[in-house]
mmCIF file of C-alpha atoms and ligand atoms in Angstrom:
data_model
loop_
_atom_site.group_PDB
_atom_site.id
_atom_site.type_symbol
_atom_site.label_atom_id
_atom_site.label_comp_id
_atom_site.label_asym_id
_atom_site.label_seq_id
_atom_site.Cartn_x
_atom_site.Cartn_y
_atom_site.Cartn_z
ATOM 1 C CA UNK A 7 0.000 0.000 0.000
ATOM 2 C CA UNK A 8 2.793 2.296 1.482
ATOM 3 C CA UNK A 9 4.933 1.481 -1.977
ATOM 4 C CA UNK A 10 1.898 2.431 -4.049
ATOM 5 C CA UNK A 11 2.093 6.029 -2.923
ATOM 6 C CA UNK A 12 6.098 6.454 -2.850
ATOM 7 C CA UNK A 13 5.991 4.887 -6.454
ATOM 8 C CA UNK A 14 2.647 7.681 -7.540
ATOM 9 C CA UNK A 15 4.727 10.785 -5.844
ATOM 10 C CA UNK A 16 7.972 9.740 -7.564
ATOM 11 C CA UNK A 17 6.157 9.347 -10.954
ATOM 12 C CA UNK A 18 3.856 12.508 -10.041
ATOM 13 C CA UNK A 19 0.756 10.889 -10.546
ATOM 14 C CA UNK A 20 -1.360 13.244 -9.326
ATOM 15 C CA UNK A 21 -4.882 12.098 -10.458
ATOM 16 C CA UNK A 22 -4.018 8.610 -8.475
ATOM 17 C CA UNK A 23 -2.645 9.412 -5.401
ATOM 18 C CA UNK A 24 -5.784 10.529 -4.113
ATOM 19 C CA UNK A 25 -6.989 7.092 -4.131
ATOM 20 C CA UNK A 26 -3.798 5.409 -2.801
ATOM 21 C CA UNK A 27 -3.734 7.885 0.154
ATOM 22 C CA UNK A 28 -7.827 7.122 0.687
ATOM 23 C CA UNK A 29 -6.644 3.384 0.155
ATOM 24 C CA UNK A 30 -3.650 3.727 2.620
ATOM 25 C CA UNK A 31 -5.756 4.924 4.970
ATOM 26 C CA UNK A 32 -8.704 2.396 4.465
ATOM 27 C CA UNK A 33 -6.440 -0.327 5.380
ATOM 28 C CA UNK A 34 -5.210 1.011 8.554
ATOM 29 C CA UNK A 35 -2.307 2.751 7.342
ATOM 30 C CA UNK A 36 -1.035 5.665 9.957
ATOM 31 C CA UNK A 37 -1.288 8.918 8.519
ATOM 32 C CA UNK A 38 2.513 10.174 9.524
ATOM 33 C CA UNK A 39 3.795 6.613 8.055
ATOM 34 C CA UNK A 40 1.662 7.676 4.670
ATOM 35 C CA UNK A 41 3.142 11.344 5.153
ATOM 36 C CA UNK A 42 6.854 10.164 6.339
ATOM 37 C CA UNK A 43 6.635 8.119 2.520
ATOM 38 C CA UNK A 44 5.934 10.810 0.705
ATOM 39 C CA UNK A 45 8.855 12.352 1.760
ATOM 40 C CA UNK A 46 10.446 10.313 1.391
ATOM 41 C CA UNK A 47 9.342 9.845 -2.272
ATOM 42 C CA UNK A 48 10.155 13.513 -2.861
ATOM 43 C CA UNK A 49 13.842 12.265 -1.111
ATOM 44 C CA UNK A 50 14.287 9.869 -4.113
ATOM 45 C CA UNK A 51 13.039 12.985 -6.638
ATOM 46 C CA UNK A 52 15.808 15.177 -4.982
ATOM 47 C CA UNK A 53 18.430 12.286 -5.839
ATOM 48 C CA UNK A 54 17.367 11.882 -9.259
ATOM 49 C CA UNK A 55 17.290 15.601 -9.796
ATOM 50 C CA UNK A 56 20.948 15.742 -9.000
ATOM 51 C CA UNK A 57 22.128 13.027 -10.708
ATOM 52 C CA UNK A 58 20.681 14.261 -13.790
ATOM 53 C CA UNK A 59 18.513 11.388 -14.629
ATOM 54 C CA UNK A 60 15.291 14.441 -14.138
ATOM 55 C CA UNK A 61 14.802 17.777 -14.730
ATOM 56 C CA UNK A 62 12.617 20.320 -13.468
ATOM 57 C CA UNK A 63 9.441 19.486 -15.263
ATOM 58 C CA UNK A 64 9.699 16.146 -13.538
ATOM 59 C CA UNK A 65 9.873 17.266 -10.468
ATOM 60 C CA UNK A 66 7.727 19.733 -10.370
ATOM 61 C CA UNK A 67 4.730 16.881 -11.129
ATOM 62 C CA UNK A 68 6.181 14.866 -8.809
ATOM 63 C CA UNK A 69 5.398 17.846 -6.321
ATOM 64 C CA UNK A 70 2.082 18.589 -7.547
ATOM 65 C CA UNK A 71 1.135 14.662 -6.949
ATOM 66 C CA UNK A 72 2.888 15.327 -3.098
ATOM 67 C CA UNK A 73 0.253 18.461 -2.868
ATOM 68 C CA UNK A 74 -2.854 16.484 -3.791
ATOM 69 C CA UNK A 75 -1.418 13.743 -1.533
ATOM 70 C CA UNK A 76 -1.400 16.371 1.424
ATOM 71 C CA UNK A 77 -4.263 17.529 0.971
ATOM 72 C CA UNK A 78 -6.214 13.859 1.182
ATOM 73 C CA UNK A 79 -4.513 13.192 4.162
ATOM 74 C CA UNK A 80 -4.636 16.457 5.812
ATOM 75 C CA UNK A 81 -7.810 16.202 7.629
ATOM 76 C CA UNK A 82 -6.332 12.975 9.290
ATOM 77 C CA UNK A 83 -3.232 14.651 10.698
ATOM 78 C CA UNK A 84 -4.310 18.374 11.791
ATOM 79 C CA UNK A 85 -6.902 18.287 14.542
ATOM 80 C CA UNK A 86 -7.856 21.701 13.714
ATOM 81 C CA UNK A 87 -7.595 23.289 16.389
ATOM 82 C CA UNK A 88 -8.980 26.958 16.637
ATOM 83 C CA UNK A 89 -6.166 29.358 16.493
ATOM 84 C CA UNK A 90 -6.409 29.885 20.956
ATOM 85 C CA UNK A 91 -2.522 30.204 21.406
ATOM 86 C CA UNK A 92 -1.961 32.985 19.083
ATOM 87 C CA UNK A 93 -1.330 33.981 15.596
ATOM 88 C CA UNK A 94 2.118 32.195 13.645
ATOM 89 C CA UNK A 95 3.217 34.254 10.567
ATOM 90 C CA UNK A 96 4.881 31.614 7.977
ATOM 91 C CA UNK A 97 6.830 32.148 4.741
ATOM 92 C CA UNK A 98 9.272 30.734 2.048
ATOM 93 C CA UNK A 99 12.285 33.141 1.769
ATOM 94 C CA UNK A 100 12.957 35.601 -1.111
ATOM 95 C CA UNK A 101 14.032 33.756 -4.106
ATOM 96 C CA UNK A 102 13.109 30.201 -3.070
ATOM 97 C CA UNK A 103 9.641 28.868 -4.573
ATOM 98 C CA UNK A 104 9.523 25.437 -2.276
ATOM 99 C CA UNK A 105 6.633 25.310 -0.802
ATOM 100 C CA UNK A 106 5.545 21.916 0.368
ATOM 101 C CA UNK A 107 7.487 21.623 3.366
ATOM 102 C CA UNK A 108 6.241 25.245 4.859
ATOM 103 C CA UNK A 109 3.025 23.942 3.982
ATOM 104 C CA UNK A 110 3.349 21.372 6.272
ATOM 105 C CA UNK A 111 4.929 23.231 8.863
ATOM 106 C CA UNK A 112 1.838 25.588 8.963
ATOM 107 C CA UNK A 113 -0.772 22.548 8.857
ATOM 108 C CA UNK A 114 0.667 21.275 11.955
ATOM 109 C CA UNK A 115 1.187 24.207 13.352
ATOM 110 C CA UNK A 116 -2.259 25.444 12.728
ATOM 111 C CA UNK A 117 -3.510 21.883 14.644
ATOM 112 C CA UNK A 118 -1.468 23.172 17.423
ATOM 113 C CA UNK A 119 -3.760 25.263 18.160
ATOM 114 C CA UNK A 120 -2.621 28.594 16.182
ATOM 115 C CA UNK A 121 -4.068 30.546 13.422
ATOM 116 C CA UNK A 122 -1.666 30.537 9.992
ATOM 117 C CA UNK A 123 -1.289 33.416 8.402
ATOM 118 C CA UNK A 124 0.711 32.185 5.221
ATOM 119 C CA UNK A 125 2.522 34.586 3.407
ATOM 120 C CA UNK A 126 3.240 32.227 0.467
ATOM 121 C CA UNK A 127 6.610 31.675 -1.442
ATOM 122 C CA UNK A 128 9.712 33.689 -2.210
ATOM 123 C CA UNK A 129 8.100 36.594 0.338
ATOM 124 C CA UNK A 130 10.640 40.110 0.255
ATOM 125 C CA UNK A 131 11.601 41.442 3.553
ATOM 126 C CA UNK A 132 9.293 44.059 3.193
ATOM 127 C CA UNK A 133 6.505 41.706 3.199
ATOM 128 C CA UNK A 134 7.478 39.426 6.180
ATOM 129 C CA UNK A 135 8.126 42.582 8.591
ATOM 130 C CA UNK A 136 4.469 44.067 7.983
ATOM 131 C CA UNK A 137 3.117 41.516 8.412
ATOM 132 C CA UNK A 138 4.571 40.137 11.504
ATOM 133 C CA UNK A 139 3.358 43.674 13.104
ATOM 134 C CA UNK A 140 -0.590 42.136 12.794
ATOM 135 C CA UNK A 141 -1.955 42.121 16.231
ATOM 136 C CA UNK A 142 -1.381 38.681 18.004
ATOM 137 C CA UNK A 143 1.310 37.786 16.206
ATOM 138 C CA UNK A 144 3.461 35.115 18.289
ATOM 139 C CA UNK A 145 5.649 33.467 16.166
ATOM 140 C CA UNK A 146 7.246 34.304 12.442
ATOM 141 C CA UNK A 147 8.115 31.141 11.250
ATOM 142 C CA UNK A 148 10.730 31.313 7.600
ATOM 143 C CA UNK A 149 11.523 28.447 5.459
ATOM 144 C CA UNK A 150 14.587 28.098 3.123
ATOM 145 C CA UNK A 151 14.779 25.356 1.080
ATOM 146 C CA UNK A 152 18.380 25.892 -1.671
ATOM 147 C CA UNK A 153 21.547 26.761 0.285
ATOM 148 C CA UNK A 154 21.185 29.862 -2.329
ATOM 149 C CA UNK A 155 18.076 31.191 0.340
ATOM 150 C CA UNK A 156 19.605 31.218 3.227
ATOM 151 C CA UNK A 157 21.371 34.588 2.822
ATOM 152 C CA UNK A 158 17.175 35.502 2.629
ATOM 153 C CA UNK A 159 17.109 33.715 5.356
ATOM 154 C CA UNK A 160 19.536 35.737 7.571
ATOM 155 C CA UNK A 161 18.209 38.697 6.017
ATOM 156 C CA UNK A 162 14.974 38.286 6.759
ATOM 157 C CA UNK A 163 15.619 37.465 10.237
ATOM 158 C CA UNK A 164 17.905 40.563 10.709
ATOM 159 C CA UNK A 165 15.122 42.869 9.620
ATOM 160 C CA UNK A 166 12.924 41.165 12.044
ATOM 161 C CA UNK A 167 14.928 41.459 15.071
ATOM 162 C CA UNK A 168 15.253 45.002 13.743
ATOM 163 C CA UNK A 169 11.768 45.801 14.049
ATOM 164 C CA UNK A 170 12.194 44.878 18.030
ATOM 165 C CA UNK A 171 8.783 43.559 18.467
ATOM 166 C CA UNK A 172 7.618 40.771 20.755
ATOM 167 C CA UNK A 173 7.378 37.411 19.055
ATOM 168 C CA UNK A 174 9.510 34.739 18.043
ATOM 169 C CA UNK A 175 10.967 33.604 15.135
ATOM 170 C CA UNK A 176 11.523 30.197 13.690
ATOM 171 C CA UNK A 177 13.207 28.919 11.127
ATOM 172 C CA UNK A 178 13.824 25.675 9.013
ATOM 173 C CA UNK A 179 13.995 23.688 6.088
ATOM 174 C CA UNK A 180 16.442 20.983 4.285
ATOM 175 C CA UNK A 181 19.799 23.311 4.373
ATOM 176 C CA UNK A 182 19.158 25.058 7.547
ATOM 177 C CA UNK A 183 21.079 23.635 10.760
ATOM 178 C CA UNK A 184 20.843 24.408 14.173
ATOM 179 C CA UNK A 185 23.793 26.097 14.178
ATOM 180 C CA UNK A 186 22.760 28.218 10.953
ATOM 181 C CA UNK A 187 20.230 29.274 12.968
ATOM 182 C CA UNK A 188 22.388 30.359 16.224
ATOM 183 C CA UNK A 189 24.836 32.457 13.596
ATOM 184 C CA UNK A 190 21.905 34.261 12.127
ATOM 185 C CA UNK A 191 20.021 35.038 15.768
ATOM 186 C CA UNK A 192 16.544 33.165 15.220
ATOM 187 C CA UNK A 193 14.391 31.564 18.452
ATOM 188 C CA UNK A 194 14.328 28.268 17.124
ATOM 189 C CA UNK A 195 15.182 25.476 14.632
ATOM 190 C CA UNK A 196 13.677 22.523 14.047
ATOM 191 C CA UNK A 197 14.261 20.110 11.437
ATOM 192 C CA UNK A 198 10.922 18.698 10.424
ATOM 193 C CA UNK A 199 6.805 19.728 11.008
ATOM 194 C CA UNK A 200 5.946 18.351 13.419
ATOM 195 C CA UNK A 201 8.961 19.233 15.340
ATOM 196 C CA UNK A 202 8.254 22.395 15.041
ATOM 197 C CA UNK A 203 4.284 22.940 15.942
ATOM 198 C CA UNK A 204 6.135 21.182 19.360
ATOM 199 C CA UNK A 205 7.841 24.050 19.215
ATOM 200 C CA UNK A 206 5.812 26.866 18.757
ATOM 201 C CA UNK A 207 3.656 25.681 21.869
ATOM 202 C CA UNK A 208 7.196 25.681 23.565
ATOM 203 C CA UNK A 209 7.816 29.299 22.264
ATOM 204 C CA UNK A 210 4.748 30.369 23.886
ATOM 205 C CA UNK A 211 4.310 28.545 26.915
HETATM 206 CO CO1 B1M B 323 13.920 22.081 -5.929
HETATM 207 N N1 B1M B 323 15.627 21.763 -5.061
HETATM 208 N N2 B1M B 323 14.722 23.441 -7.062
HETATM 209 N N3 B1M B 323 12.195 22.206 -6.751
HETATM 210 N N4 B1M B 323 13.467 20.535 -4.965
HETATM 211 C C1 B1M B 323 15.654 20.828 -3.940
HETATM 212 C C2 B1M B 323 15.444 21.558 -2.616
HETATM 213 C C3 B1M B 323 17.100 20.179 -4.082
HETATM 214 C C4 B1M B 323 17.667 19.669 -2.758
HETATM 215 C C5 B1M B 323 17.067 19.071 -5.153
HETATM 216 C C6 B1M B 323 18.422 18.435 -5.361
HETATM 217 O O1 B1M B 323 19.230 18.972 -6.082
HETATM 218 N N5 B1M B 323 18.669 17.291 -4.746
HETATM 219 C C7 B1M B 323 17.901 21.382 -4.693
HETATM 220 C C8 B1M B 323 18.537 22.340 -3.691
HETATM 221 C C9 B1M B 323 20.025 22.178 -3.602
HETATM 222 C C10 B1M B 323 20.593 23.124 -2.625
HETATM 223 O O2 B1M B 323 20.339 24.290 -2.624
HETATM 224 N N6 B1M B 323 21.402 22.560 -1.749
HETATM 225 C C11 B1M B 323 16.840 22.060 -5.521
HETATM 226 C C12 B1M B 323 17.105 22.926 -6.610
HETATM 227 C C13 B1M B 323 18.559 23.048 -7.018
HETATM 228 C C14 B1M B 323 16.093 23.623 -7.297
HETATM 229 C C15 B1M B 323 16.252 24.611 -8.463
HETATM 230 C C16 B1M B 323 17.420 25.595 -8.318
HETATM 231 C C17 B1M B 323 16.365 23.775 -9.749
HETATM 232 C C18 B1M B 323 16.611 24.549 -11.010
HETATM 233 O O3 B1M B 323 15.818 25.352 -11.400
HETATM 234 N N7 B1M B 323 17.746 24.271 -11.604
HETATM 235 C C19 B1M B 323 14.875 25.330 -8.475
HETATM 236 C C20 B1M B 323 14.868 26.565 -7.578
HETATM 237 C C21 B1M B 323 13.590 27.328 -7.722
HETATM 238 C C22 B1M B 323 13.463 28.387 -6.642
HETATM 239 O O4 B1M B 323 13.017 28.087 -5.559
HETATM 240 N N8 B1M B 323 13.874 29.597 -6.950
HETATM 241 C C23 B1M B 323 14.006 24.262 -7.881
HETATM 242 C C24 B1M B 323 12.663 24.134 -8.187
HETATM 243 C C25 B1M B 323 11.844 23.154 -7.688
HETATM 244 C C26 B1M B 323 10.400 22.963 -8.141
HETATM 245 C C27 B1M B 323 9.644 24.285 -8.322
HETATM 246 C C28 B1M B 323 10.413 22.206 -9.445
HETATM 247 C C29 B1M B 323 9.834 22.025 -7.017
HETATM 248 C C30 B1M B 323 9.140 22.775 -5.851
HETATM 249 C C31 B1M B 323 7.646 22.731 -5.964
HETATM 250 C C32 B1M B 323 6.986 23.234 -4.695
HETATM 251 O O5 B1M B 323 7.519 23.211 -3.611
HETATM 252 N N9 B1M B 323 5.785 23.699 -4.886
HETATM 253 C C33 B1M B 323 11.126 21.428 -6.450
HETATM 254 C C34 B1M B 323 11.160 20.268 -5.652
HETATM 255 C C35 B1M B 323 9.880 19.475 -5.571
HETATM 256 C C36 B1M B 323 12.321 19.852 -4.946
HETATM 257 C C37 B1M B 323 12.535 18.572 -4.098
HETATM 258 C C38 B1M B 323 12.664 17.396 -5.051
HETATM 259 C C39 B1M B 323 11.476 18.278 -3.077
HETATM 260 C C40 B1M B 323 11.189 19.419 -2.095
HETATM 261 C C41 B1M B 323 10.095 18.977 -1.174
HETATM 262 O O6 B1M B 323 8.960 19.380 -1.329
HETATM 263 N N10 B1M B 323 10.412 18.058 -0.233
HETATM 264 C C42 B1M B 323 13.895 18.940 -3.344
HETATM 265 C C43 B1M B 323 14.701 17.716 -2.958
HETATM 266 C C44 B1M B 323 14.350 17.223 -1.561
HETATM 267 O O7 B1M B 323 13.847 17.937 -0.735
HETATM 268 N N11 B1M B 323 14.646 16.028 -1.307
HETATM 269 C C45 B1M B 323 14.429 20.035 -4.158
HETATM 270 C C46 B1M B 323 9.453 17.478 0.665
HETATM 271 C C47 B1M B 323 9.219 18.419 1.857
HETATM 272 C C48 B1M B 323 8.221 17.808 2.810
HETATM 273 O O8 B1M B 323 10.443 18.550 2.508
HETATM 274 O O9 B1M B 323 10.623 21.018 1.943
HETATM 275 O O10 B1M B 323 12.537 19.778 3.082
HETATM 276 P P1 B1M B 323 11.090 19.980 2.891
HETATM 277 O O11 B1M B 323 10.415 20.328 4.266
HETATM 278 C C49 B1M B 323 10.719 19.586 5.427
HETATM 279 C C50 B1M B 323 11.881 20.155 6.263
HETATM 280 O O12 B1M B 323 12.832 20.845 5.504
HETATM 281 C C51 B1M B 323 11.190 20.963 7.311
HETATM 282 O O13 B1M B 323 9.918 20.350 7.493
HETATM 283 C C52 B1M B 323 9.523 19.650 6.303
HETATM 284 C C53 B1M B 323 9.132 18.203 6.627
HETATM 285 O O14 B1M B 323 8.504 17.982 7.739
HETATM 286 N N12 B1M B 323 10.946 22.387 7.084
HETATM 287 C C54 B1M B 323 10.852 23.218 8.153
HETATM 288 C C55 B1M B 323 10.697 23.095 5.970
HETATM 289 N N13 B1M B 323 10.468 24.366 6.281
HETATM 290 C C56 B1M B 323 10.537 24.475 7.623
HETATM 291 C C57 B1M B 323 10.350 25.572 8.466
HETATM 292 C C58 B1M B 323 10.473 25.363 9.859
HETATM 293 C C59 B1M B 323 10.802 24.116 10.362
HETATM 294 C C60 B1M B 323 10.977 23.026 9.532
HETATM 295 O O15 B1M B 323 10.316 26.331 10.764
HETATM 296 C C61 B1M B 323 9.886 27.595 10.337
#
């Protein structure tokens, strides 16, 4: 069942993975196990990119089968909760369009109990500081995904400390380390999703 979906995602068969997910799940299948193959699916993608055996196009639709495999599973892995513990600004850097990964981040962050407000993908400075200002905000959470990004990164969290308001900021994604995350001053790093709606309830405890 499991090697259904990893072999859908990797051949980004988008139209059937809805069914494998449902399938997956029919047949007792844990959602994180269905979640953790897609991954690492999209792992596999990553490895073929760099070799050269795919190009963009190919993984691109092998994202867009990930997406609709997301969404069928994401009622089964975010509680949704109602938003009690605060509001969680999230964002891709400038200059990096990944956005699968922050989408998960916000999904279980947002069944942690906060409310998303999801800036999208390659977000400027100037977007991410505004909008962290909203009332409520508790958390700006950044994702960089290409070792290229995470100069946006740093950036992004220099202007935030500059703007000397009162939440926290997080940040994460496949390049970023712990001690990347020291260097450039940010609250928190956490390597996966649901690492990090644990967290953002820490943050704000
Ligand atoms: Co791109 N891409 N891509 N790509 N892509 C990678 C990242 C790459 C590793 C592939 C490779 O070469 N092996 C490589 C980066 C190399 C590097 O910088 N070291 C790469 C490259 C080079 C590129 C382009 C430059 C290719 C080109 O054009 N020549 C280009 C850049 C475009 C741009 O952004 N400006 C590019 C484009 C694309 C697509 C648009 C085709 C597509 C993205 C579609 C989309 O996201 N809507 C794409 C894809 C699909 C990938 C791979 C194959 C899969 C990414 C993914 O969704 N993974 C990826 C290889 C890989 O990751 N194995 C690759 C699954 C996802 C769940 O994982 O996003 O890592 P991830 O998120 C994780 C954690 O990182 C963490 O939690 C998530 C899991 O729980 N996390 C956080 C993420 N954000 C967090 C924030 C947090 C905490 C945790 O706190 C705030």
């Amino acid at each position: 069942m499991l090697n259904k979906v990893h072999d859908l995602v990797i051949r980004g068969k988008a139209r059937l993975i809805t069914g494998a997910v449902a399938e997956a799940l029919e047949n007792g299948c844990a959602p994180g196990d269905i979640l953790s193959t897609m991954i690492a699916a999209m792992d596999v993608v990553g490895d073929r990119f760099q070799n050269g055996e795919i190009f963009v196009p190919e993984m691109l639709i092998a994202a867009k089968a990930m997406k609709k495999g997301v969404e069928e599973l994401k009622p089964h892995l975010a509680a949704g909760a109602a938003g009690a513990l605060g509001k969680v600004v999230i964002g891709t850097v400038a200059g990096d369009l990944h956005d699968i990964g922050k989408n998960l981040v916000a999904m279980m962050i947002e069944s942690a109990g906060f409310e998303i407000i999801d800036l999208g993908v390659d977000v400027p400075v100037e977007k991410f500081v505004p909008a962290a200002r909203a009332e409520g905000v508790m958390i700006v959470a950044c994702s960089a995904l290409l070792t290229t990004t995470m100069p946006a990164l740093e950036a992004t969290v220099a202007a935030l400390r500059a703007d000397g308001r009162d939440y926290r900021i997080m940040v994460g994604g496949a390049p970023i380390t712990q001690e990347f995350a020291d260097k450039i001053g940010a609250d928190a790093f956490t390597a996966d999703a649901a690492a990090a709606a644990k967290k953002a309830r820490e943050l704000v405890a």
